PDB file of C-alpha atoms and ligand atoms in Angstrom:
ATOM      1  CA  MET A   1      91.799  95.615  92.335  1.00 78.00           C
ATOM      2  CA  THR A   2      95.403  95.124  90.489  1.00 91.00           C
ATOM      3  CA  ILE A   3      98.199  96.299  92.542  1.00 96.00           C
ATOM      4  CA  LEU A   4     101.480  96.863  90.841  1.00 98.00           C
ATOM      5  CA  GLU A   5     103.886  97.956  93.297  1.00 98.00           C
ATOM      6  CA  THR A   6     104.342  98.332  97.739  1.00 98.00           C
ATOM      7  CA  ARG A   7     106.104  99.957  99.844  1.00 98.00           C
ATOM      8  CA  ARG A   8     105.604  99.210 103.500  1.00 98.00           C
ATOM      9  CA  GLN A   9     106.707 102.493 105.781  1.00 98.00           C
ATOM     10  CA  HIS A  10     107.359 102.724 109.618  1.00 98.00           C
ATOM     11  CA  TRP A  11     106.117 105.899 110.843  1.00 98.00           C
ATOM     12  CA  PRO A  12     107.463 106.073 115.150  1.00 98.00           C
ATOM     13  CA  ASP A  13     105.588 109.124 115.241  1.00 98.00           C
ATOM     14  CA  GLU A  14     103.751 112.310 113.731  1.00 98.00           C
ATOM     15  CA  ALA A  15     107.123 113.741 112.301  1.00 98.00           C
ATOM     16  CA  ALA A  16     107.521 110.656 110.319  1.00 98.00           C
ATOM     17  CA  CYS A  17     103.517 110.945 109.324  1.00 98.00           C
ATOM     18  CA  ALA A  18     104.288 114.387 107.949  1.00 98.00           C
ATOM     19  CA  ALA A  19     107.438 113.219 106.155  1.00 98.00           C
ATOM     20  CA  SER A  20     105.317 110.570 104.414  1.00 98.00           C
ATOM     21  CA  ALA A  21     103.381 112.928 103.180  1.00 98.00           C
ATOM     22  CA  GLU A  22     106.039 115.519 102.485  1.00 98.00           C
ATOM     23  CA  ARG A  23     107.756 113.240  99.977  1.00 98.00           C
ATOM     24  CA  LEU A  24     104.547 112.482  98.270  1.00 98.00           C
ATOM     25  CA  ALA A  25     103.961 116.313  97.435  1.00 98.00           C
ATOM     26  CA  ARG A  26     106.820 116.820  95.825  1.00 97.00           C
ATOM     27  CA  HIS A  27     105.513 114.272  93.085  1.00 98.00           C
ATOM     28  CA  ASP A  28     104.270 115.626  89.621  1.00 97.00           C
ATOM     29  CA  ALA A  29     102.107 112.477  89.382  1.00 98.00           C
ATOM     30  CA  LEU A  30      99.845 113.771  91.815  1.00 98.00           C
ATOM     31  CA  ARG A  31      97.849 116.596  89.825  1.00 97.00           C
ATOM     32  CA  ASP A  32      95.195 114.531  88.723  1.00 96.00           C
ATOM     33  CA  ALA A  33      95.308 111.381  91.155  1.00 98.00           C
ATOM     34  CA  TYR A  34      93.191 109.420  93.204  1.00 98.00           C
ATOM     35  CA  VAL A  35      94.815 108.846  96.681  1.00 98.00           C
ATOM     36  CA  GLU A  36      92.400 106.928  99.203  1.00 98.00           C
ATOM     37  CA  LEU A  37      93.067 106.638 102.846  1.00 98.00           C
ATOM     38  CA  HIS A  38      92.202 103.338 104.943  1.00 98.00           C
ATOM     39  CA  GLY A  39      92.796 102.954 107.885  1.00 98.00           C
ATOM     40  CA  PRO A  40      90.568 102.597 111.592  1.00 98.00           C
ATOM     41  CA  LEU A  41      89.280 105.561 113.247  1.00 97.00           C
ATOM     42  CA  GLY A  42      91.705 107.223 114.886  1.00 97.00           C
ATOM     43  CA  ALA A  43      94.482 106.030 112.412  1.00 98.00           C
ATOM     44  CA  GLY A  44      95.809 108.947 111.147  1.00 98.00           C
ATOM     45  CA  LYS A  45      94.320 109.203 107.784  1.00 98.00           C
ATOM     46  CA  THR A  46      92.929 112.871 108.028  1.00 98.00           C
ATOM     47  CA  THR A  47      96.454 113.661 109.947  1.00 98.00           C
ATOM     48  CA  TYR A  48      97.974 112.642 106.741  1.00 98.00           C
ATOM     49  CA  ALA A  49      95.870 114.535 104.482  1.00 98.00           C
ATOM     50  CA  ARG A  50      96.753 117.556 106.686  1.00 98.00           C
ATOM     51  CA  HIS A  51     100.224 116.831 106.812  1.00 98.00           C
ATOM     52  CA  LEU A  52      99.888 116.601 102.670  1.00 98.00           C
ATOM     53  CA  LEU A  53      97.216 120.031 101.946  1.00 98.00           C
ATOM     54  CA  HIS A  54     100.326 121.536 104.011  1.00 98.00           C
ATOM     55  CA  ALA A  55     102.994 120.743 102.028  1.00 98.00           C
ATOM     56  CA  LEU A  56     100.582 121.964  98.877  1.00 98.00           C
ATOM     57  CA  GLY A  57     100.810 125.238 100.006  1.00 97.00           C
ATOM     58  CA  VAL A  58      97.475 125.376 101.955  1.00 97.00           C
ATOM     59  CA  GLN A  59      97.446 127.406 104.761  1.00 95.00           C
ATOM     60  CA  GLY A  60      95.396 127.809 107.847  1.00 88.00           C
ATOM     61  CA  ARG A  61      93.380 125.341 109.626  1.00 90.00           C
ATOM     62  CA  ILE A  62      92.362 122.014 107.321  1.00 93.00           C
ATOM     63  CA  LYS A  63      89.041 120.302 108.776  1.00 91.00           C
ATOM     64  CA  SER A  64      88.166 116.828 108.765  1.00 93.00           C
ATOM     65  CA  PRO A  65      85.533 116.938 106.270  1.00 93.00           C
ATOM     66  CA  THR A  66      83.589 113.719 108.309  1.00 90.00           C
ATOM     67  CA  TYR A  67      80.170 116.393 107.952  1.00 90.00           C
ATOM     68  CA  THR A  68      80.481 117.732 104.763  1.00 91.00           C
ATOM     69  CA  VAL A  69      81.730 114.984 102.617  1.00 96.00           C
ATOM     70  CA  MET A  70      84.255 116.812 100.538  1.00 97.00           C
ATOM     71  CA  GLU A  71      86.227 119.956 101.514  1.00 97.00           C
ATOM     72  CA  PRO A  72      87.968 121.706  98.421  1.00 97.00           C
ATOM     73  CA  TYR A  73      91.172 123.716  97.957  1.00 97.00           C
ATOM     74  CA  ASP A  74      93.012 125.571  95.996  1.00 97.00           C
ATOM     75  CA  ALA A  75      96.672 124.262  96.602  1.00 98.00           C
ATOM     76  CA  SER A  76      99.510 124.383  94.454  1.00 97.00           C
ATOM     77  CA  LEU A  77     102.566 122.087  92.692  1.00 97.00           C
ATOM     78  CA  ALA A  78     105.669 123.293  91.074  1.00 93.00           C
ATOM     79  CA  GLY A  79     104.289 126.940  90.944  1.00 93.00           C
ATOM     80  CA  ALA A  80     101.225 125.983  89.262  1.00 96.00           C
ATOM     81  CA  ALA A  81      97.501 125.997  90.880  1.00 97.00           C
ATOM     82  CA  LEU A  82      96.420 122.546  91.580  1.00 98.00           C
ATOM     83  CA  PRO A  83      92.836 121.745  92.909  1.00 98.00           C
ATOM     84  CA  VAL A  84      92.344 119.074  96.067  1.00 98.00           C
ATOM     85  CA  PHE A  85      89.555 117.315  96.901  1.00 98.00           C
ATOM     86  CA  HIS A  86      89.470 116.113 100.448  1.00 98.00           C
ATOM     87  CA  PHE A  87      86.752 113.545 100.980  1.00 98.00           C
ATOM     88  CA  ASP A  88      85.304 111.139 103.857  1.00 98.00           C
ATOM     89  CA  PHE A  89      82.851 109.379 102.917  1.00 97.00           C
ATOM     90  CA  TYR A  90      82.158 107.788 106.804  1.00 97.00           C
ATOM     91  CA  ARG A  91      78.691 109.911 106.715  1.00 94.00           C
ATOM     92  CA  PHE A  92      78.276 108.887 103.293  1.00 94.00           C
ATOM     93  CA  ASP A  93      74.991 106.751 102.480  1.00 89.00           C
ATOM     94  CA  ASP A  94      72.695 108.503  99.776  1.00 91.00           C
ATOM     95  CA  PRO A  95      74.217 107.351  96.375  1.00 90.00           C
ATOM     96  CA  GLN A  96      72.112 110.406  95.207  1.00 94.00           C
ATOM     97  CA  GLU A  97      74.383 112.971  97.187  1.00 92.00           C
ATOM     98  CA  TRP A  98      76.952 111.244  94.556  1.00 95.00           C
ATOM     99  CA  GLU A  99      74.901 112.991  91.867  1.00 94.00           C
ATOM    100  CA  ASP A 100      73.439 116.400  93.742  1.00 95.00           C
ATOM    101  CA  ALA A 101      77.067 116.706  95.205  1.00 94.00           C
ATOM    102  CA  GLY A 102      78.669 117.055  91.631  1.00 96.00           C
ATOM    103  CA  PHE A 103      81.302 114.294  93.093  1.00 97.00           C
ATOM    104  CA  ARG A 104      80.462 112.869  89.912  1.00 96.00           C
ATOM    105  CA  GLU A 105      82.119 115.701  87.862  1.00 97.00           C
ATOM    106  CA  VAL A 106      84.525 116.247  90.590  1.00 98.00           C
ATOM    107  CA  PHE A 107      86.142 112.674  89.896  1.00 97.00           C
ATOM    108  CA  ALA A 108      86.084 113.225  86.005  1.00 96.00           C
ATOM    109  CA  GLY A 109      87.881 116.708  86.321  1.00 96.00           C
ATOM    110  CA  ALA A 110      91.236 117.967  86.589  1.00 96.00           C
ATOM    111  CA  GLY A 111      93.163 117.885  90.440  1.00 98.00           C
ATOM    112  CA  LEU A 112      93.859 115.668  93.241  1.00 98.00           C
ATOM    113  CA  LYS A 113      91.699 113.708  94.599  1.00 98.00           C
ATOM    114  CA  LEU A 114      91.775 112.277  98.958  1.00 98.00           C
ATOM    115  CA  ALA A 115      89.245 109.895 100.213  1.00 98.00           C
ATOM    116  CA  GLU A 116      88.719 108.233 103.719  1.00 98.00           C
ATOM    117  CA  TRP A 117      86.342 105.677 104.258  1.00 98.00           C
ATOM    118  CA  PRO A 118      86.164 104.843 100.685  1.00 98.00           C
ATOM    119  CA  GLU A 119      84.285 101.464 101.311  1.00 96.00           C
ATOM    120  CA  LYS A 120      81.193 103.750 102.251  1.00 96.00           C
ATOM    121  CA  ALA A 121      81.387 104.553  98.532  1.00 96.00           C
ATOM    122  CA  GLU A 122      82.728 102.030  96.951  1.00 93.00           C
ATOM    123  CA  GLU A 123      80.297 101.394  94.296  1.00 94.00           C
ATOM    124  CA  LEU A 124      80.764 104.446  93.038  1.00 96.00           C
ATOM    125  CA  LEU A 125      84.228 105.663  93.251  1.00 97.00           C
ATOM    126  CA  PRO A 126      87.052 104.537  90.879  1.00 96.00           C
ATOM    127  CA  GLU A 127      90.061 102.380  90.928  1.00 97.00           C
ATOM    128  CA  PRO A 128      92.564 104.311  93.126  1.00 98.00           C
ATOM    129  CA  ASP A 129      96.191 105.630  91.726  1.00 98.00           C
ATOM    130  CA  LEU A 130      97.506 105.255  95.244  1.00 98.00           C
ATOM    131  CA  GLN A 131      96.381 103.292  98.410  1.00 98.00           C
ATOM    132  CA  ILE A 132      97.569 104.258 101.548  1.00 98.00           C
ATOM    133  CA  THR A 133      96.525 101.616 104.633  1.00 98.00           C
ATOM    134  CA  ILE A 134      97.328 103.110 107.918  1.00 98.00           C
ATOM    135  CA  GLU A 135      97.746 100.782 110.610  1.00 98.00           C
ATOM    136  CA  PRO A 136      98.379 102.087 114.478  1.00 98.00           C
ATOM    137  CA  GLY A 137     100.566 100.663 116.744  1.00 93.00           C
ATOM    138  CA  PRO A 138     101.132 101.188 120.305  1.00 96.00           C
ATOM    139  CA  GLY A 139     101.160 105.012 121.202  1.00 97.00           C
ATOM    140  CA  ASP A 140     101.903 107.370 118.041  1.00 98.00           C
ATOM    141  CA  GLU A 141     103.831 104.117 116.169  1.00 98.00           C
ATOM    142  CA  ARG A 142     101.947 103.152 112.875  1.00 98.00           C
ATOM    143  CA  HIS A 143     102.937 101.394 109.837  1.00 98.00           C
ATOM    144  CA  ALA A 144     101.399 102.400 106.686  1.00 98.00           C
ATOM    145  CA  THR A 145     101.435 100.448 103.465  1.00 98.00           C
ATOM    146  CA  LEU A 146     101.471 102.254 100.319  1.00 98.00           C
ATOM    147  CA  ALA A 147      99.878 100.391  97.389  1.00 98.00           C
ATOM    148  CA  ALA A 148     100.431 101.736  93.273  1.00 98.00           C
ATOM    149  CA  HIS A 149      97.388 100.537  91.412  1.00 98.00           C
ATOM    150  CA  THR A 150      97.966 102.268  88.475  1.00 98.00           C
ATOM    151  CA  ALA A 151     101.286 103.549  86.676  1.00 98.00           C
ATOM    152  CA  ARG A 152     100.282 106.784  88.219  1.00 98.00           C
ATOM    153  CA  GLY A 153     100.311 105.395  91.310  1.00 98.00           C
ATOM    154  CA  VAL A 154     103.774 103.420  90.632  1.00 98.00           C
ATOM    155  CA  ALA A 155     105.173 107.256  89.588  1.00 98.00           C
ATOM    156  CA  LEU A 156     103.740 108.384  93.033  1.00 98.00           C
ATOM    157  CA  LEU A 157     105.719 105.385  94.934  1.00 98.00           C
ATOM    158  CA  ALA A 158     109.054 106.817  92.996  1.00 94.00           C
TER     159      ALA A 158
HETATM  160  N1  ATP B   1     102.639 108.469 113.589  1.00 55.51           N
HETATM  161  C1  ATP B   1     101.182 108.980 113.998  1.00 55.51           C
HETATM  162  N2  ATP B   1     100.557 109.574 112.638  1.00 55.51           N
HETATM  163  C2  ATP B   1      99.474 109.887 111.932  1.00 55.51           C
HETATM  164  N3  ATP B   1      98.534 110.745 113.243  1.00 55.51           N
HETATM  165  C3  ATP B   1      99.186 110.378 114.693  1.00 55.51           C
HETATM  166  C4  ATP B   1     100.412 109.318 114.565  1.00 55.51           C
HETATM  167  N4  ATP B   1     100.990 109.647 115.973  1.00 55.51           N
HETATM  168  C5  ATP B   1      99.884 110.273 116.970  1.00 55.51           C
HETATM  169  N5  ATP B   1      98.931 110.584 115.749  1.00 55.51           N
HETATM  170  C6  ATP B   1      97.453 111.385 116.010  1.00 55.51           C
HETATM  171  O1  ATP B   1      96.461 110.372 115.804  1.00 55.51           O
HETATM  172  C7  ATP B   1      95.434 110.848 115.771  1.00 55.51           C
HETATM  173  C8  ATP B   1      94.613 110.610 114.163  1.00 55.51           C
HETATM  174  O2  ATP B   1      93.659 111.363 114.126  1.00 55.51           O
HETATM  175  P1  ATP B   1      93.123 111.244 112.829  1.00 55.51           P
HETATM  176  O3  ATP B   1      91.732 112.397 112.451  1.00 55.51           O
HETATM  177  O4  ATP B   1      93.895 111.736 111.527  1.00 55.51           O
HETATM  178  O5  ATP B   1      92.617 110.429 112.508  1.00 55.51           O
HETATM  179  P2  ATP B   1      91.516 109.583 111.111  1.00 55.51           P
HETATM  180  O6  ATP B   1      92.178 108.260 110.264  1.00 55.51           O
HETATM  181  O7  ATP B   1      91.363 110.745 110.190  1.00 55.51           O
HETATM  182  O8  ATP B   1      90.386 109.134 112.010  1.00 55.51           O
HETATM  183  P3  ATP B   1      88.804 109.123 111.250  1.00 55.51           P
HETATM  184  O9  ATP B   1      88.446 107.671 111.011  1.00 55.51           O
HETATM  185  O10 ATP B   1      87.811 109.154 112.673  1.00 55.51           O
HETATM  186  O11 ATP B   1      88.901 110.188 110.401  1.00 55.51           O
HETATM  187  C9  ATP B   1      95.613 112.647 115.473  1.00 55.51           C
HETATM  188  O12 ATP B   1      95.287 113.379 116.779  1.00 55.51           O
HETATM  189  C10 ATP B   1      97.528 112.618 115.369  1.00 55.51           C
HETATM  190  O13 ATP B   1      97.944 113.408 115.807  1.00 55.51           O
HETATM  191 MG1   MG B   2      89.477 111.395 109.672  1.00 55.51          MG
END
């Protein structure tokens, strides 16, 4: 996979993670984007997704899609409705589920797709517009690398 551009971010605490997600949420290019969240267990992938969803106007509890694989949301971007699909493929091991659960249609359709543990469904997923890799440091510290794979991804880094 080609990487067109990367950004490194240092998050001393969760507030910095939230600020990064809030900056991403201001981009119109998010509308039909596919964003992957990489990093080990407890890195902060769901936390980043939560801050992003809140910044996109989703209210209330945002649960981790670990058991359901996908959680859909009605968010908004620049005053217009934005469907968001939050995936966690950690427990995904049956390619038939990809068809049965309608994930193929979701990825072919409109809206923002976010995926944790995409490596567990690698052969089925498209190339991401943006790959966010979170490396845990001591305590609440994190290093994040944002890598753009497409022109849309480059727009998300602007
Ligand atoms: N700088 C930070 N950025 C993100 N999360 C942080 C930070 N500092 C502390 N945390 C905490 O780390 C935890 C990250 O858990 P989270 O569920 O987001 O991880 P995850 O990467 O989704 O793990 P999993 O692979 O199990 O899904 C949360 O409790 C969050 O509050
Ligand atoms: Mg998670």
